[in-house]
Amino acid sequence: MPRAVSVTYAVWPTPAEVAAGAADLFASAAITAANTRGQARIAISGGTTPKAMFALLADRSQPYFARVPWEKLQLFWVDERTVPPDHKDSNYGMTKAAMLDHVPLPAANIHRIQGELEPEAAADHYEAEIRTSFRLEGAETPTFDLVLLGMGDDGHTASLFPHTEALHALGRIAVANRVEKMDTWRVTLTWPVINHARRVAFLIEGAGKRDILRDVLLGAYDPETKPSQLIRPASGTLSLLLDAAAAAALPNDPGQPPPYIGSLELK
Ligand code: 6PG
């Protein structure tokens, strides 16, 4: 059986408010890590949800831009599609347009997954880059200061899709993962690496995620069909940043000033 873990969730009425909460979390985690360890190592997800957060972080009229210690931030990705960086589906490409082109993050601090390579080669290259950046020795596991995740309506997170090989990848930092139902390959961090982070946070929005979020949090433990259930940090914290639509099946009190803060024990 899995490790029991406490989950804290915050619910805001709208996606825009979730994005602001996520930008605040990003900045706070970066500041804490930079002040404590001299640098902040954060892994971000792609997809559509994080785009508004990236835009807020890059917006100099917003309070987050000035808070982020950009020169001390080392930015990684949780996963990537096997496409070139300028492809419309590239997670890096989306982040570049929404944030990287507008912030003073040194190029050397940007650790993208080279989706233009063959999948296995991309995974090997990324794993080597992480090992170098974290100065890992032997079988050491990297400890990210923050990992930001999304969740698909099929229960996947990162590129850990139901019934795929990556769900069983142990002893690796990053792997190539064949996703038959999408007839594609992805490159992803493995779930043990995600669980080794100091903080893991899901950003989940929209009514389309309501049922899968309820099933992942409150349903039977079945990570083969609900891979997001694999995410149970070993010693770090797990939080969810949700809008009301995604959180509609969870205990909530919309009558109080947002965010509503709830907690659950995942058995
Ligand atoms: C990706 C992401 C993926 C994403 C979920 C949710 O490469 O697409 O890393 O894991 O977080 O699919 O995507 P949305 O935010 O678009 O719902």
Coordinates of C-alpha atoms and ligand atoms in Angstrom, one line a residue:
M1 CA 0.0 0.0 0.0
P2 CA 1.2 3.6 -0.6
R3 CA 2.6 5.9 1.9
A4 CA -0.1 7.9 3.7
V5 CA 0.3 11.6 3.0
S6 CA -1.5 14.8 3.9
V7 CA -2.7 17.1 1.1
T8 CA -3.6 20.7 1.5
Y9 CA -5.8 22.3 -1.1
A10 CA -6.6 25.9 -1.9
V11 CA -9.7 26.8 -3.8
W12 CA -10.2 30.1 -5.6
P13 CA -13.4 31.1 -7.6
T14 CA -11.6 31.6 -10.9
P15 CA -8.6 30.4 -13.0
A16 CA -7.1 33.9 -12.8
E17 CA -7.1 33.8 -9.0
V18 CA -5.5 30.3 -9.2
A19 CA -2.8 31.7 -11.5
A20 CA -2.1 34.5 -9.0
G21 CA -1.9 32.0 -6.1
A22 CA 0.5 29.8 -8.2
A23 CA 2.7 32.8 -9.1
D24 CA 2.9 33.6 -5.4
L25 CA 3.8 30.0 -4.6
F26 CA 6.5 30.0 -7.3
A27 CA 8.0 33.3 -6.0
S28 CA 7.9 32.2 -2.4
A29 CA 9.5 28.9 -3.1
A30 CA 12.2 30.5 -5.2
I31 CA 13.0 33.1 -2.5
T32 CA 13.1 30.5 0.3
A33 CA 15.4 28.2 -1.7
A34 CA 17.7 31.0 -2.8
N35 CA 18.0 32.4 0.7
T36 CA 18.6 28.9 2.2
R37 CA 20.6 27.1 -0.4
G38 CA 21.9 29.8 -2.7
Q39 CA 19.7 28.8 -5.6
A40 CA 16.2 27.6 -6.4
R41 CA 15.6 24.5 -8.5
I42 CA 12.1 24.4 -9.8
A43 CA 10.5 22.0 -12.3
I44 CA 7.5 23.2 -14.2
S45 CA 4.8 21.5 -16.3
G46 CA 3.5 22.3 -19.7
G47 CA 0.0 22.0 -21.0
T48 CA -2.4 25.0 -20.8
T49 CA -3.0 25.6 -17.1
P50 CA 0.4 27.1 -16.2
K51 CA 0.4 29.6 -19.0
A52 CA -1.5 32.3 -17.0
M53 CA 0.9 31.8 -14.1
F54 CA 4.0 32.2 -16.4
A55 CA 2.5 35.4 -17.8
L56 CA 1.9 36.9 -14.3
L57 CA 5.5 36.0 -13.3
A58 CA 6.8 37.9 -16.4
D59 CA 4.5 40.9 -16.0
R60 CA 6.6 43.8 -14.5
S61 CA 3.4 45.5 -13.3
Q62 CA 2.6 42.5 -11.1
P63 CA 4.3 41.9 -7.7
Y64 CA 5.8 38.6 -8.6
F65 CA 8.4 39.7 -11.2
A66 CA 10.4 41.8 -8.7
R67 CA 10.2 39.0 -6.0
V68 CA 11.7 36.2 -8.1
P69 CA 15.5 35.9 -7.7
W70 CA 15.9 35.2 -11.4
E71 CA 19.7 34.9 -11.3
K72 CA 19.5 32.2 -8.7
L73 CA 16.7 30.3 -10.3
Q74 CA 17.5 27.0 -12.1
L75 CA 14.5 26.1 -14.3
F76 CA 13.7 22.6 -15.4
W77 CA 10.7 20.9 -17.0
V78 CA 8.7 18.0 -15.6
D79 CA 8.1 16.6 -19.1
E80 CA 8.3 17.5 -22.8
R81 CA 6.8 16.4 -26.0
T82 CA 9.1 14.9 -28.6
V83 CA 9.0 17.9 -30.9
P84 CA 11.5 20.7 -31.6
P85 CA 11.5 23.7 -29.2
D86 CA 9.8 25.9 -31.8
H87 CA 7.0 23.4 -32.4
K88 CA 3.4 24.5 -31.4
D89 CA 3.2 21.6 -28.9
S90 CA 6.5 22.2 -27.2
N91 CA 6.2 22.8 -23.4
Y92 CA 9.5 24.8 -23.6
G93 CA 8.2 26.8 -26.5
M94 CA 5.0 27.7 -24.6
T95 CA 7.1 28.7 -21.5
K96 CA 9.5 30.7 -23.7
A97 CA 6.7 32.8 -25.3
A98 CA 4.8 33.3 -22.0
M99 CA 7.7 34.0 -19.7
L100 CA 11.3 33.2 -20.7
D101 CA 11.4 35.9 -23.4
H102 CA 10.4 38.5 -20.9
V103 CA 12.5 37.8 -17.8
P104 CA 16.2 38.0 -16.9
L105 CA 16.7 34.3 -16.4
P106 CA 20.2 33.5 -17.7
A107 CA 20.3 31.0 -20.6
A108 CA 22.6 28.7 -18.6
N109 CA 19.8 28.4 -16.0
I110 CA 17.3 27.1 -18.4
H111 CA 17.4 23.3 -18.6
R112 CA 15.0 22.3 -21.3
I113 CA 14.4 18.7 -22.4
Q114 CA 15.7 18.4 -26.0
G115 CA 12.5 17.1 -27.6
E116 CA 14.1 17.3 -31.0
L117 CA 16.3 14.3 -30.2
E118 CA 15.3 10.7 -30.4
P119 CA 13.2 10.0 -27.2
E120 CA 15.8 7.8 -25.4
A121 CA 18.6 10.2 -26.3
A122 CA 16.5 13.2 -25.0
A123 CA 15.9 11.4 -21.7
D124 CA 19.5 10.4 -21.3
H125 CA 20.7 13.9 -22.1
Y126 CA 18.2 15.5 -19.7
E127 CA 19.2 13.0 -16.9
A128 CA 22.8 13.8 -17.5
E129 CA 22.1 17.6 -17.3
I130 CA 20.2 17.1 -14.1
R131 CA 23.0 15.0 -12.6
T132 CA 25.5 17.8 -13.5
S133 CA 23.3 20.6 -12.3
F134 CA 22.6 18.9 -9.0
R135 CA 26.1 17.6 -8.7
L136 CA 24.7 14.1 -8.0
E137 CA 26.9 11.1 -7.3
G138 CA 26.1 7.5 -7.8
A139 CA 22.4 6.7 -7.4
E140 CA 21.6 10.0 -5.7
T141 CA 18.1 11.4 -6.4
P142 CA 17.8 15.1 -7.2
T143 CA 15.8 17.2 -4.7
F144 CA 13.8 19.9 -6.5
D145 CA 12.7 22.8 -4.3
L146 CA 9.4 22.9 -6.1
V147 CA 7.7 20.7 -8.7
L148 CA 4.6 22.2 -10.4
L149 CA 2.3 19.6 -11.9
G150 CA -0.9 19.5 -13.9
M151 CA -3.4 16.7 -14.1
G152 CA -5.0 15.4 -17.2
D153 CA -8.7 14.3 -17.3
D154 CA -7.4 10.7 -17.6
G155 CA -5.5 11.0 -14.3
H156 CA -2.1 11.4 -15.8
T157 CA 0.5 13.9 -14.5
A158 CA 3.8 14.9 -16.0
S159 CA 3.9 12.4 -18.9
L160 CA 3.0 9.5 -16.6
F161 CA 0.0 8.2 -18.5
P162 CA -2.2 5.3 -17.5
H163 CA -0.8 1.9 -18.5
T164 CA 2.5 3.1 -19.7
E165 CA 6.0 1.9 -19.0
A166 CA 7.2 5.0 -17.2
L167 CA 4.9 4.2 -14.3
H168 CA 7.3 1.4 -13.4
A169 CA 10.6 3.3 -14.1
L170 CA 12.6 3.1 -11.0
G171 CA 16.3 4.1 -10.6
R172 CA 16.0 6.7 -13.3
I173 CA 15.7 10.4 -13.2
A174 CA 14.1 10.9 -16.6
V175 CA 12.8 8.4 -19.2
A176 CA 11.2 8.2 -22.6
N177 CA 7.7 7.0 -22.4
R178 CA 5.6 5.6 -25.3
V179 CA 2.0 6.8 -25.1
E180 CA 0.2 4.5 -27.4
K181 CA -3.2 6.2 -27.1
M182 CA -1.7 9.4 -28.5
D183 CA 0.7 7.6 -30.8
T184 CA 3.6 9.6 -29.5
W185 CA 6.6 9.5 -27.3
R186 CA 7.1 11.8 -24.3
V187 CA 10.1 12.5 -22.0
T188 CA 9.3 12.7 -18.3
L189 CA 10.7 12.9 -14.9
T190 CA 10.0 9.7 -13.0
W191 CA 7.6 9.7 -10.1
P192 CA 10.3 8.8 -7.5
V193 CA 12.1 12.0 -8.5
I194 CA 8.9 14.1 -8.2
N195 CA 8.3 12.6 -4.8
H196 CA 11.8 13.5 -3.6
A197 CA 11.0 17.3 -4.0
R198 CA 10.6 19.6 -1.1
R199 CA 7.3 20.9 -2.4
V200 CA 5.0 19.4 -5.0
A201 CA 2.0 21.4 -6.1
F202 CA -0.8 20.6 -8.6
L203 CA -2.5 23.3 -10.6
I204 CA -5.9 22.0 -11.7
E205 CA -8.7 24.0 -13.2
G206 CA -12.0 23.5 -14.9
A207 CA -15.2 21.4 -14.5
G208 CA -13.6 18.7 -16.8
K209 CA -11.2 17.9 -14.0
R210 CA -13.8 17.7 -11.2
D211 CA -14.5 13.9 -11.4
I212 CA -11.0 12.7 -12.0
L213 CA -9.7 14.9 -9.1
R214 CA -12.3 13.4 -6.8
D215 CA -11.4 9.9 -8.0
V216 CA -7.7 10.5 -7.6
L217 CA -8.1 11.9 -4.1
L218 CA -11.0 10.0 -2.7
G219 CA -11.2 6.9 -4.9
A220 CA -9.5 3.5 -4.7
Y221 CA -5.8 3.5 -5.0
D222 CA -5.1 2.4 -8.6
P223 CA -2.1 4.2 -10.0
E224 CA -2.0 2.1 -13.2
T225 CA -5.2 3.9 -14.2
K226 CA -4.8 7.0 -12.1
P227 CA -1.0 7.8 -12.2
S228 CA -1.5 11.1 -10.3
Q229 CA -1.9 8.8 -7.3
L230 CA 1.8 8.0 -7.5
I231 CA 2.6 11.5 -6.4
R232 CA 3.1 11.2 -2.6
P233 CA 6.2 13.2 -1.5
A234 CA 8.5 11.3 0.7
S235 CA 9.1 14.1 3.1
G236 CA 8.0 17.2 1.2
T237 CA 4.6 18.9 1.1
L238 CA 1.8 18.2 -1.4
S239 CA -0.6 20.9 -2.2
L240 CA -3.3 21.5 -4.8
L241 CA -4.2 24.9 -6.3
L242 CA -7.7 24.6 -7.7
D243 CA -10.5 26.7 -9.1
A244 CA -14.0 26.2 -7.8
A245 CA -15.0 24.2 -10.9
A246 CA -12.3 21.6 -10.5
A247 CA -12.9 21.5 -6.7
A248 CA -16.7 21.1 -6.9
A249 CA -16.6 17.5 -5.6
L250 CA -14.4 18.4 -2.6
P251 CA -15.3 20.0 0.7
N252 CA -15.4 23.7 0.1
D253 CA -17.0 26.9 1.7
P254 CA -17.5 29.4 -1.0
G255 CA -19.0 31.8 1.5
Q256 CA -15.7 32.8 3.0
P257 CA -13.0 35.1 1.4
P258 CA -10.9 33.0 -1.0
P259 CA -9.0 30.9 -1.0
Y260 CA -10.8 28.2 0.9
I261 CA -8.1 26.0 2.5
G262 CA -8.9 22.3 2.9
S263 CA -6.9 19.2 3.8
L264 CA -7.2 15.5 3.1
E265 CA -5.3 12.4 4.3
L266 CA -4.5 10.2 1.3
K267 CA -4.4 6.6 2.7
Ligands
6PG1 C1 2.0 18.2 -20.7 C2 1.9 18.4 -19.2 C3 0.8 17.5 -18.7 C4 -0.2 18.5 -18.2 C5 -1.6 17.8 -18.1 C6 -2.7 18.9 -17.8 O1 3.1 18.0 -21.2 O2 0.9 18.3 -21.3 O3 3.0 18.3 -18.5 O4 1.1 16.7 -17.6 O5 0.2 19.1 -17.0 O6 -1.8 17.2 -19.3 O7 -2.7 19.7 -18.9 P1 -3.6 21.0 -19.0 O8 -3.0 22.0 -18.0 O9 -3.6 21.5 -20.4 O10 -5.0 20.6 -18.5

